[in-house]
XYZ file of C-alpha atoms in Angstrom:
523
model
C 172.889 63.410 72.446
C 169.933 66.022 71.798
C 168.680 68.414 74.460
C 165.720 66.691 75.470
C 167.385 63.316 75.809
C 169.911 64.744 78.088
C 166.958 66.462 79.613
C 164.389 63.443 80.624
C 167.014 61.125 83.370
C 167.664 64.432 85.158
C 163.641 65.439 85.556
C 162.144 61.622 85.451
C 162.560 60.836 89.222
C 161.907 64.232 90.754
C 158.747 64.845 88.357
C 157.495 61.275 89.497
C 157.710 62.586 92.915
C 156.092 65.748 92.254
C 152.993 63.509 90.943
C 152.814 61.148 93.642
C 152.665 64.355 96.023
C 150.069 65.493 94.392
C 148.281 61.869 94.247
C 146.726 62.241 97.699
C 144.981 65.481 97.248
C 143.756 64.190 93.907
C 142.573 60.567 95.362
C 141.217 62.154 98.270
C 137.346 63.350 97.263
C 136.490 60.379 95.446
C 137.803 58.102 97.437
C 135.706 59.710 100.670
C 132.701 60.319 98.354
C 131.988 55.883 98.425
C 132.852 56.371 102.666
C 130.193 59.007 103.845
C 127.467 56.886 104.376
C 129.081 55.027 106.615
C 130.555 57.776 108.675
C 126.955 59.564 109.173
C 125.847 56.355 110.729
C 129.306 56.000 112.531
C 130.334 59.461 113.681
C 126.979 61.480 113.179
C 123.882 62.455 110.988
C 123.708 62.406 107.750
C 122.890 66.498 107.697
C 126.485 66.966 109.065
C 128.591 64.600 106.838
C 128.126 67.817 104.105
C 130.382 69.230 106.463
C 133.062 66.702 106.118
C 133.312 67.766 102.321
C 132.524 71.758 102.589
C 135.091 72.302 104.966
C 138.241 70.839 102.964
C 136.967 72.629 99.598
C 136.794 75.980 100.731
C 139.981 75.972 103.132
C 141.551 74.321 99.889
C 140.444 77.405 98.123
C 140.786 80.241 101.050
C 144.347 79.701 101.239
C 145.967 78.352 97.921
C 147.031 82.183 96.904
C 149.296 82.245 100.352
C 150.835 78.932 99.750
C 152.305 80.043 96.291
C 153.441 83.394 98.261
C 155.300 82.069 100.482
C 156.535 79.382 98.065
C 158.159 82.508 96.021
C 159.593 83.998 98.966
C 160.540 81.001 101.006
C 161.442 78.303 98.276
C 159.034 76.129 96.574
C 160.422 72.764 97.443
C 160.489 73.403 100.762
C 156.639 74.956 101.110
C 155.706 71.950 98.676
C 157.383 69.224 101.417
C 155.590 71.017 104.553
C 152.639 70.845 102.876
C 152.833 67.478 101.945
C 153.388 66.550 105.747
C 150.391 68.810 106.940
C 148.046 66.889 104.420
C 149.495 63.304 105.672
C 149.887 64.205 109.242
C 146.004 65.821 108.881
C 145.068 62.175 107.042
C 146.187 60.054 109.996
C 144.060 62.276 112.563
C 141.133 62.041 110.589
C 141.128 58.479 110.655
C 141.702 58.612 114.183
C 138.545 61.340 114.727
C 136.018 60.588 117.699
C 133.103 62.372 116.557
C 131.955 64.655 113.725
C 133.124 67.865 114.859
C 136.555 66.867 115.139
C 136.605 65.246 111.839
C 134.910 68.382 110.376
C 138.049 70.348 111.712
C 141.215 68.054 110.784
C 139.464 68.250 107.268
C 139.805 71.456 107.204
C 143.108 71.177 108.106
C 143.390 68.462 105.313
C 142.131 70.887 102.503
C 144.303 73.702 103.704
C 147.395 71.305 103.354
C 145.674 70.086 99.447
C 145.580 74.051 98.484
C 149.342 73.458 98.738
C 150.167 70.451 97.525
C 148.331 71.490 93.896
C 149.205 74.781 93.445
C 153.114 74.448 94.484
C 153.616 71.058 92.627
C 152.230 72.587 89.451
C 154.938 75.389 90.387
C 157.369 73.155 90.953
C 157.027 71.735 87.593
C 157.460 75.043 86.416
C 160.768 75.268 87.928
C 162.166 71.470 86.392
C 160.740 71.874 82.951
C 161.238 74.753 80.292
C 157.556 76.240 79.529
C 158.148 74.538 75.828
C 158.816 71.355 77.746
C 155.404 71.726 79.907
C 152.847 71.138 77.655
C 154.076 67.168 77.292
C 154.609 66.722 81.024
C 151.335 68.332 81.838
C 150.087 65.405 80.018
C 151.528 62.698 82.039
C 149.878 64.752 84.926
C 146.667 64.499 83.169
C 147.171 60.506 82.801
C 147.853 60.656 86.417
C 145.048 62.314 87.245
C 142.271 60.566 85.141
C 143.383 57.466 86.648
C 142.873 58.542 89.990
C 139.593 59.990 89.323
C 138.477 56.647 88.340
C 140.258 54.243 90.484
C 139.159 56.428 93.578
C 135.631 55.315 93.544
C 136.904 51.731 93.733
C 139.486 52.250 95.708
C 137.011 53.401 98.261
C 135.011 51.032 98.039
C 136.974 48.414 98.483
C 138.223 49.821 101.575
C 134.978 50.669 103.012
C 133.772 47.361 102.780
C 136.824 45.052 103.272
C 139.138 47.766 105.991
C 136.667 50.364 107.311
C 136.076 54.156 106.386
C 139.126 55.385 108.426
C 141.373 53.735 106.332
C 140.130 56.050 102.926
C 142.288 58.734 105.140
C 145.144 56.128 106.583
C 146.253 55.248 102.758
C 147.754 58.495 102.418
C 150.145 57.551 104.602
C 152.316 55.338 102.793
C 151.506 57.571 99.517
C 152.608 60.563 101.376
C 156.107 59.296 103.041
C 157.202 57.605 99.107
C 156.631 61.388 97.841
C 158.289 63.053 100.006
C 161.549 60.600 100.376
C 161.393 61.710 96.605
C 160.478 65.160 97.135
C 163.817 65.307 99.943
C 166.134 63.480 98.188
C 165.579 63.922 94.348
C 163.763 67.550 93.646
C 166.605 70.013 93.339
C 165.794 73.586 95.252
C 166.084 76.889 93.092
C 166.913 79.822 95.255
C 164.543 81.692 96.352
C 164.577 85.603 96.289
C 164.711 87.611 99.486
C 162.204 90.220 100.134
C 163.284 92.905 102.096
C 158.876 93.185 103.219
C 157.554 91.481 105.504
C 154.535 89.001 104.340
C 151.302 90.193 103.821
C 149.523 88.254 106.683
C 146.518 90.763 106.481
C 145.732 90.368 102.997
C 146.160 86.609 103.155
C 143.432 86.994 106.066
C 141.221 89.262 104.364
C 141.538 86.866 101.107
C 140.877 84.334 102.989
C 138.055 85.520 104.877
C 136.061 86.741 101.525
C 136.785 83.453 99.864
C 135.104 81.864 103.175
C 132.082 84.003 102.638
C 131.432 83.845 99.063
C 131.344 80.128 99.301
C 129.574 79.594 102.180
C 126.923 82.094 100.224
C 127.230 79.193 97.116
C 126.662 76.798 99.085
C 123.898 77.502 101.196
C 122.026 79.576 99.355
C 118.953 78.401 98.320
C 119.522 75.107 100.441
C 120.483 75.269 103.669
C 119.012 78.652 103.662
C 116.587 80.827 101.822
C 118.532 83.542 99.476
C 116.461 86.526 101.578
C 117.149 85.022 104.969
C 118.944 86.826 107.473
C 122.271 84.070 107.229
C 123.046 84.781 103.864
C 122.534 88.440 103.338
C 124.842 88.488 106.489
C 126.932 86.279 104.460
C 127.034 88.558 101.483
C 127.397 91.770 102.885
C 130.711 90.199 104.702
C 131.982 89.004 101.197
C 131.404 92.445 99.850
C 133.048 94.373 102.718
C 136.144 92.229 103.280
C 136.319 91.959 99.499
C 136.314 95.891 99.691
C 139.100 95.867 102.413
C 141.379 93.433 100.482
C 141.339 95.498 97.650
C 142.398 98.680 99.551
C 145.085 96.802 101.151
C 146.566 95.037 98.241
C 146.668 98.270 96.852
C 148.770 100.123 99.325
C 151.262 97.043 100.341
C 154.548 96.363 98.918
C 154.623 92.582 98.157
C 150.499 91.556 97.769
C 149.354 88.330 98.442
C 147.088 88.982 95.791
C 149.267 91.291 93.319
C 145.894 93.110 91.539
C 148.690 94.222 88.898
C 149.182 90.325 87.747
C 145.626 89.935 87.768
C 145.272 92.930 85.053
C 147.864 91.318 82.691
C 146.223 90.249 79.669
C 147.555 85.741 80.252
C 146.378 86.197 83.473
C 143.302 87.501 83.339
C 142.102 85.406 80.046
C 143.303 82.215 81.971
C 141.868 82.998 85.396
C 138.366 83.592 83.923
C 138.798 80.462 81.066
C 139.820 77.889 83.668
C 136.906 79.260 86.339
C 134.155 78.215 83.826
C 135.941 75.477 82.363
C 136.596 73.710 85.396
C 132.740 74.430 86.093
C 131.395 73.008 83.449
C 133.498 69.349 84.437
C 131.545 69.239 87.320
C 128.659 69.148 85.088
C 130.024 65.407 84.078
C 131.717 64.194 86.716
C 128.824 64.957 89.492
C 125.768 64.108 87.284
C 126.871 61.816 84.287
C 127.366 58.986 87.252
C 123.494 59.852 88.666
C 122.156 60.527 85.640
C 123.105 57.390 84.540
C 122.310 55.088 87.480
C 118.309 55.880 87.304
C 118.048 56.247 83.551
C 119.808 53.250 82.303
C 119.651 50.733 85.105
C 123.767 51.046 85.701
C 125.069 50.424 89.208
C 126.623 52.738 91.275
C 130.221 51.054 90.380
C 129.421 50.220 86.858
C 128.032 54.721 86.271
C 131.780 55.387 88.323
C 133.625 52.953 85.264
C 131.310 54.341 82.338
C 133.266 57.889 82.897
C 136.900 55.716 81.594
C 135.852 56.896 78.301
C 135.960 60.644 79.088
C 139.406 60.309 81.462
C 141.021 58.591 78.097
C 140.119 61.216 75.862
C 141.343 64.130 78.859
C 144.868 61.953 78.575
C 145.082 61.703 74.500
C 143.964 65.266 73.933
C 146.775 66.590 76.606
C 149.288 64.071 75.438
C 149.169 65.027 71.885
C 148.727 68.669 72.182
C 151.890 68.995 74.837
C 153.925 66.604 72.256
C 152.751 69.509 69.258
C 153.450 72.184 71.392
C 156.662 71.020 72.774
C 157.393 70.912 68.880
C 156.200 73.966 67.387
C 156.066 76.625 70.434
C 152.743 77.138 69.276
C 149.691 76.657 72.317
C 146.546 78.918 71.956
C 144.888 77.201 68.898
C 144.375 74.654 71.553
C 142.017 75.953 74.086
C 140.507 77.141 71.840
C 139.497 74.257 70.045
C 139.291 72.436 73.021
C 136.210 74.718 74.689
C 134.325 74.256 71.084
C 134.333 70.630 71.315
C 133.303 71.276 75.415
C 130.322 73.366 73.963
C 129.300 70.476 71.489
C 129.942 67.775 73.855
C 127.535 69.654 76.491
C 124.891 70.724 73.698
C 124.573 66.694 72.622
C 124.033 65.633 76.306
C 121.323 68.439 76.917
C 119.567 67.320 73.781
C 119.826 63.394 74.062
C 119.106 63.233 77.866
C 115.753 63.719 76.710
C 116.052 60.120 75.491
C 119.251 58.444 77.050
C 120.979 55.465 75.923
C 124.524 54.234 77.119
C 126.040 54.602 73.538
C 125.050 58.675 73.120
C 125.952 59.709 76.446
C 129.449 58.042 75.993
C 129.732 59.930 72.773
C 128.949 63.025 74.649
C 131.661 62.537 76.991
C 134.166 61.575 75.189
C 133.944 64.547 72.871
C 134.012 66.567 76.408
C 137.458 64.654 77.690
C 138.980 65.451 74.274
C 137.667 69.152 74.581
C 138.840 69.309 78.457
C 142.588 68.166 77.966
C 143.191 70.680 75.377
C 142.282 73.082 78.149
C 143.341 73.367 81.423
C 146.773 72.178 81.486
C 148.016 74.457 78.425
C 146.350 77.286 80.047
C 148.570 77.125 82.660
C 151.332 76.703 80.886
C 150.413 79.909 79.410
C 150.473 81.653 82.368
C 153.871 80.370 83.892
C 155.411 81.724 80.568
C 154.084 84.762 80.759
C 155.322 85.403 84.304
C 159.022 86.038 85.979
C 160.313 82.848 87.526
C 160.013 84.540 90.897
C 156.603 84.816 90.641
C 156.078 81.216 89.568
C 154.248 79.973 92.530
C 151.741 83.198 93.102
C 151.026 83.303 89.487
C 150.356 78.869 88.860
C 148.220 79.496 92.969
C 145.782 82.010 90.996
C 145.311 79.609 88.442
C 144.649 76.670 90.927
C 142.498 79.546 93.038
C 139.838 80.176 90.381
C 140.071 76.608 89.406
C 139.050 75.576 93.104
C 136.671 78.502 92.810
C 134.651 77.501 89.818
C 134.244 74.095 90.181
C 132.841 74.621 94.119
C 130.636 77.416 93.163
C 129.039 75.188 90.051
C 128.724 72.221 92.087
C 127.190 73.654 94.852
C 124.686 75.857 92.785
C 123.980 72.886 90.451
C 124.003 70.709 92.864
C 120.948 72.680 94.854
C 119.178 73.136 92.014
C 119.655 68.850 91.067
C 118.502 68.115 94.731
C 115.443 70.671 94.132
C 114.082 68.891 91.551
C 115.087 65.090 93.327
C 113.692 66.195 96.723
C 110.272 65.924 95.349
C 110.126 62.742 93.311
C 107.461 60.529 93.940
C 106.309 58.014 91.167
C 107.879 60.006 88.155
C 111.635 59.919 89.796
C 112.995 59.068 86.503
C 111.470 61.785 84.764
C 112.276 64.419 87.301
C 116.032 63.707 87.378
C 116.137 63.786 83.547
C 114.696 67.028 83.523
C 117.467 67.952 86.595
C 120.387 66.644 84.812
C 119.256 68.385 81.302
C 119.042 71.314 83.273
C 122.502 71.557 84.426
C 123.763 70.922 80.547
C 121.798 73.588 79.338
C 123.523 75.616 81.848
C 126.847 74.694 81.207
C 127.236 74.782 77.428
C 127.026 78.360 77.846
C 129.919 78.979 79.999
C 131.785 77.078 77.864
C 131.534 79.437 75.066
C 131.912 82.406 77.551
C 135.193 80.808 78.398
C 135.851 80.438 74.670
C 135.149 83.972 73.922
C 137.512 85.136 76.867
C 140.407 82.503 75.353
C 140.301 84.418 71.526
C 142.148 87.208 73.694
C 144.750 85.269 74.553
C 148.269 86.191 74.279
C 150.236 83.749 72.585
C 154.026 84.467 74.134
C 156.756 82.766 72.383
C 157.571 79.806 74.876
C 161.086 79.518 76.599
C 163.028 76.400 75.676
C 165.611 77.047 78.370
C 167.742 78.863 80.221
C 166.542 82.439 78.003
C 163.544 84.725 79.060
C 160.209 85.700 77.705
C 161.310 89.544 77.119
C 157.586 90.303 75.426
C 156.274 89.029 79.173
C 158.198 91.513 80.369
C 156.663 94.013 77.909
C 152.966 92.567 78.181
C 153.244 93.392 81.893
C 154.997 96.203 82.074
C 152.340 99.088 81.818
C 150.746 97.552 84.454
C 153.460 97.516 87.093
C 154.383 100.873 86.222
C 150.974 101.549 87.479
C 151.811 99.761 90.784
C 155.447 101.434 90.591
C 153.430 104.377 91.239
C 151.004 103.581 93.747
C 154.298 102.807 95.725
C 155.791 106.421 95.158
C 158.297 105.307 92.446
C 158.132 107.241 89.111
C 157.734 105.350 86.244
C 160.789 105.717 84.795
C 163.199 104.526 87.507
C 160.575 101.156 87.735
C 161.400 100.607 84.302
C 165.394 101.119 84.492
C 165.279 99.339 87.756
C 167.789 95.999 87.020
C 166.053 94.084 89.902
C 163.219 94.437 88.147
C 164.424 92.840 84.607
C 163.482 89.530 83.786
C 166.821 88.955 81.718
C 168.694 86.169 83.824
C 172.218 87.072 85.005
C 175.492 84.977 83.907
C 178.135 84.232 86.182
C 179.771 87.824 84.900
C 176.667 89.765 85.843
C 175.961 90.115 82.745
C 172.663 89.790 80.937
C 172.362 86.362 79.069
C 170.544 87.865 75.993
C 167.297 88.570 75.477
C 165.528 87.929 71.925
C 163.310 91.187 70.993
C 159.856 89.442 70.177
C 156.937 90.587 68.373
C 153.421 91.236 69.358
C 150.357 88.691 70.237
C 149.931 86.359 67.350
């Protein structure tokens, strides 16, 4: 029997579980987006229901850097199970909610709990499957994932109109208690490591307090608020000075919540800054395709929803075939890269034909964009988990998901102000002012995309583990850097270096070092 067929009955039911944890997180913004409506005239106005959906996404972002923390010290499983129950238990009292305000709170609750679910089940995947194993099971994720984007809509719907809106939160429920009997009883537990520092609570704050304020600036500015009012410069100044504080801190601590030295390694920083305009530029498609297409081609709310299938098919055969190559060859950065030119096309056709739309170009567009997208994302982070030391799993995979969150909140919210500008004052030419809005937002996109291309060309490509070995030239790629933190910390380079606890060779039962294979430099 070959590796990998001994391999799949062992990490078939846990990985299932793993997905269906992360199902509710995933389901949960398109299934509310069809239910708003309904709670305005329910719970509230209409002014607060923005609320409902500003509140999860930046507690989802604020705190998904602590969650893989204490995942690394405290064991990912369990983190990935409490987190699990927080977003359920969070569901069930927002369907429960009185009025607006207590909504507004539980869901921020709810998107604290979601920061979790996505960054430590992406860990936790890095834990079952060897990196050269990822790349295919990142694309079952994907087909997860594009099928939830467009059943959601439906799904939602449906309940809406046949249930009520609190049952778009109560169908987490039974979601959420199937995961986590297979979460409990299936998902085996690596040990942790024990840290002999305490956690960095004050960071964590700090990080999350600057994340807070930098999207609350995204959000409002422009909108809510003028950019020279008195709210957002108060805004800004408070991202720049807790910013400024983090840094100081994160400098001086032993174990970082947000360890700057990871952030100067060469995966790390090419993937955060790739995903964080990659992931912006999707909201470019998924936001406005759907209302572009509504007023310019007659299609119905529902019918615009299906008309993005095309784009979610090509996301799950572009990440299915590349993680079936990759899990063959070892090979991954050719991929992203290829993947952000066809993004940059793909936008560049829809800025040009929006001019004058038809069903048949726009799908063209976005299909080339799905195909671009799932050669992306998920083999960037498969990057960085193979560039990293297991123990550092879950921080590492939460800084992906962190940006991730980052970029596509700060693009929708800035696009999104800038779409509702130019919808705001429609009158008899509606049709020609949302073109113009929507063409807009393409124009601005296609350029990120080949920002994010440029930043992928310095990628490191890192032989990828098959197994039980490890990535020695991760060890080397990373090294000058945590010298520099060695350092900081009062420990001369040298001893960091020699320091076994440090080594990313695993131990055998002997104590011995398992081998390590000397690699060469970036291809």
């Amino acid at each position: 029997m070959s590796q990998e067929q001994a391999f799949k009955p062992s990490v078939a039911v846990p990985f299932a579980a793993i997905v269906l944890a992360m199902l509710p997180a995933v389901l949960d913004q398109t299934i509310l987006a069809t239910a708003l409506p309904t709670i305005a005239t329910d719970l509230g106005r209409i002014s607060d229901v923005s609320w409902v959906v500003t509140a999860y996404v930046v507690a989802a972002a604020a705190l998904t850097p602590l969650w893989g923390k204490l995942g690394d010290r405290h064991g990912r499983k369990l983190l990935l199970e409490i987190a699990l129950v927080m977003f359920v238990s969070a569901s069930a009292l927002c369907g429960a909610a009185r009025d607006i305000t207590e909504l507004i709170v539980l869901r921020a609750v709810q998107g604290a709990a979601a920061g979790g679910l996505m960054a430590l089940a992406m860990a936790v995947v890095g834990d079952l499957v060897p990196p050269r194993e990822r790349g295919r099971y990142q694309g079952y994720i994907a087909a997860a994932f594009a099928a939830a984007t467009v059943v959601g809509p439906l799904v939602g719907g449906l309940l809406v109109d046949h249930a009520g809106w609190r049952w778009v939160f109560y169908v987490n429920l039974p979601i959420g208690a199937a995961a986590l009997a297979g979460l409990r009883l299936r998902l085996p537990a690596p040990a942790s490591e024990r840290h002999g520092s305490g956690l960095d609570a004050a960071g964590a704050a700090l990080l999350a307090g600057a994340t807070s304020a930098f999207m609350l600036v995204c959000i409002w500015g422009g909108d809510r608020y003028a950019w020279g009012s008195p709210q957002i410069l108060g805004l800004i100044a408070l991202t720049v000075a807790v910013a400024v504080a983090l840094v100081r801190r994160e400098r001086r601590v032993a174990d970082p919540i947000v360890p700057l030295d990871m952030l100067r390694t060469p995966t790390v920083a090419v993937v955060s800054v790739a995903l964080f305009l990659a992931i912006a530029t999707m909201f470019a498609i998924t936001v406005f395709v759907p209302l572009f297409l509504q007023t310019t081609t007659g299609a119905s709310p529902t019918r615009a929803g299906l008309l993005l299938i095309p784009m979610m098919l090509g996301i799950t055969l572009s990440t299915t075939v590349s993680g079936r190559i990759i899990t063959r060859t070892g090979r991954y950065k050719r991929f992203p890269i290829a993947g952000l030119a066809l993004m940059t096309i793909a936008l560049a056709l829809l800025a040009v034909v929006t001019g004058d739309p038809s069903r048949t170009t726009v799908d063209i567009g976005i299909v080339v964009f799905g195909l671009g997208f799932g050669l992306v994302t998920q083999v960037l982070v498969v990057a960085v988990q193979n560039s990293v030391d297991r123990r550092e799993l879950g921080i590492a995979t939460a800084t992906t998901s962190f940006f991730r969150a980052l970029g596509g909140a700060v693009f929708a919210s800035r696009t999104g102000a800038h779409a509702s500008a130019g919808v705001h004052a429609l009158g008899p030419h509606a049709r020609a002012d949302i073109i113009a809005a929507v063409q807009t937002v393409f124009v601005v996109a296609a350029p990120l995309t080949v920002l994010a291309l440029i930043a992928v060309l310095r990628l490191p490509e890192l032989p990828l583990q098959t197994g039980g070995e490890r990535d020695v030239r991760g060890e080397q790629a990373d090294r000058p850097a945590r010298a520099r933190g060695a350092v900081r910390e009062g420990k001369p380079r040298g001893d960091r270096r020699a320091d076994p606890s440090r080594l990313r060779e695993p131990r055998g039962a002997a104590g011995q070092p398992s081998g390590a294979g000397g690699a060469q430099g970036d291809r």
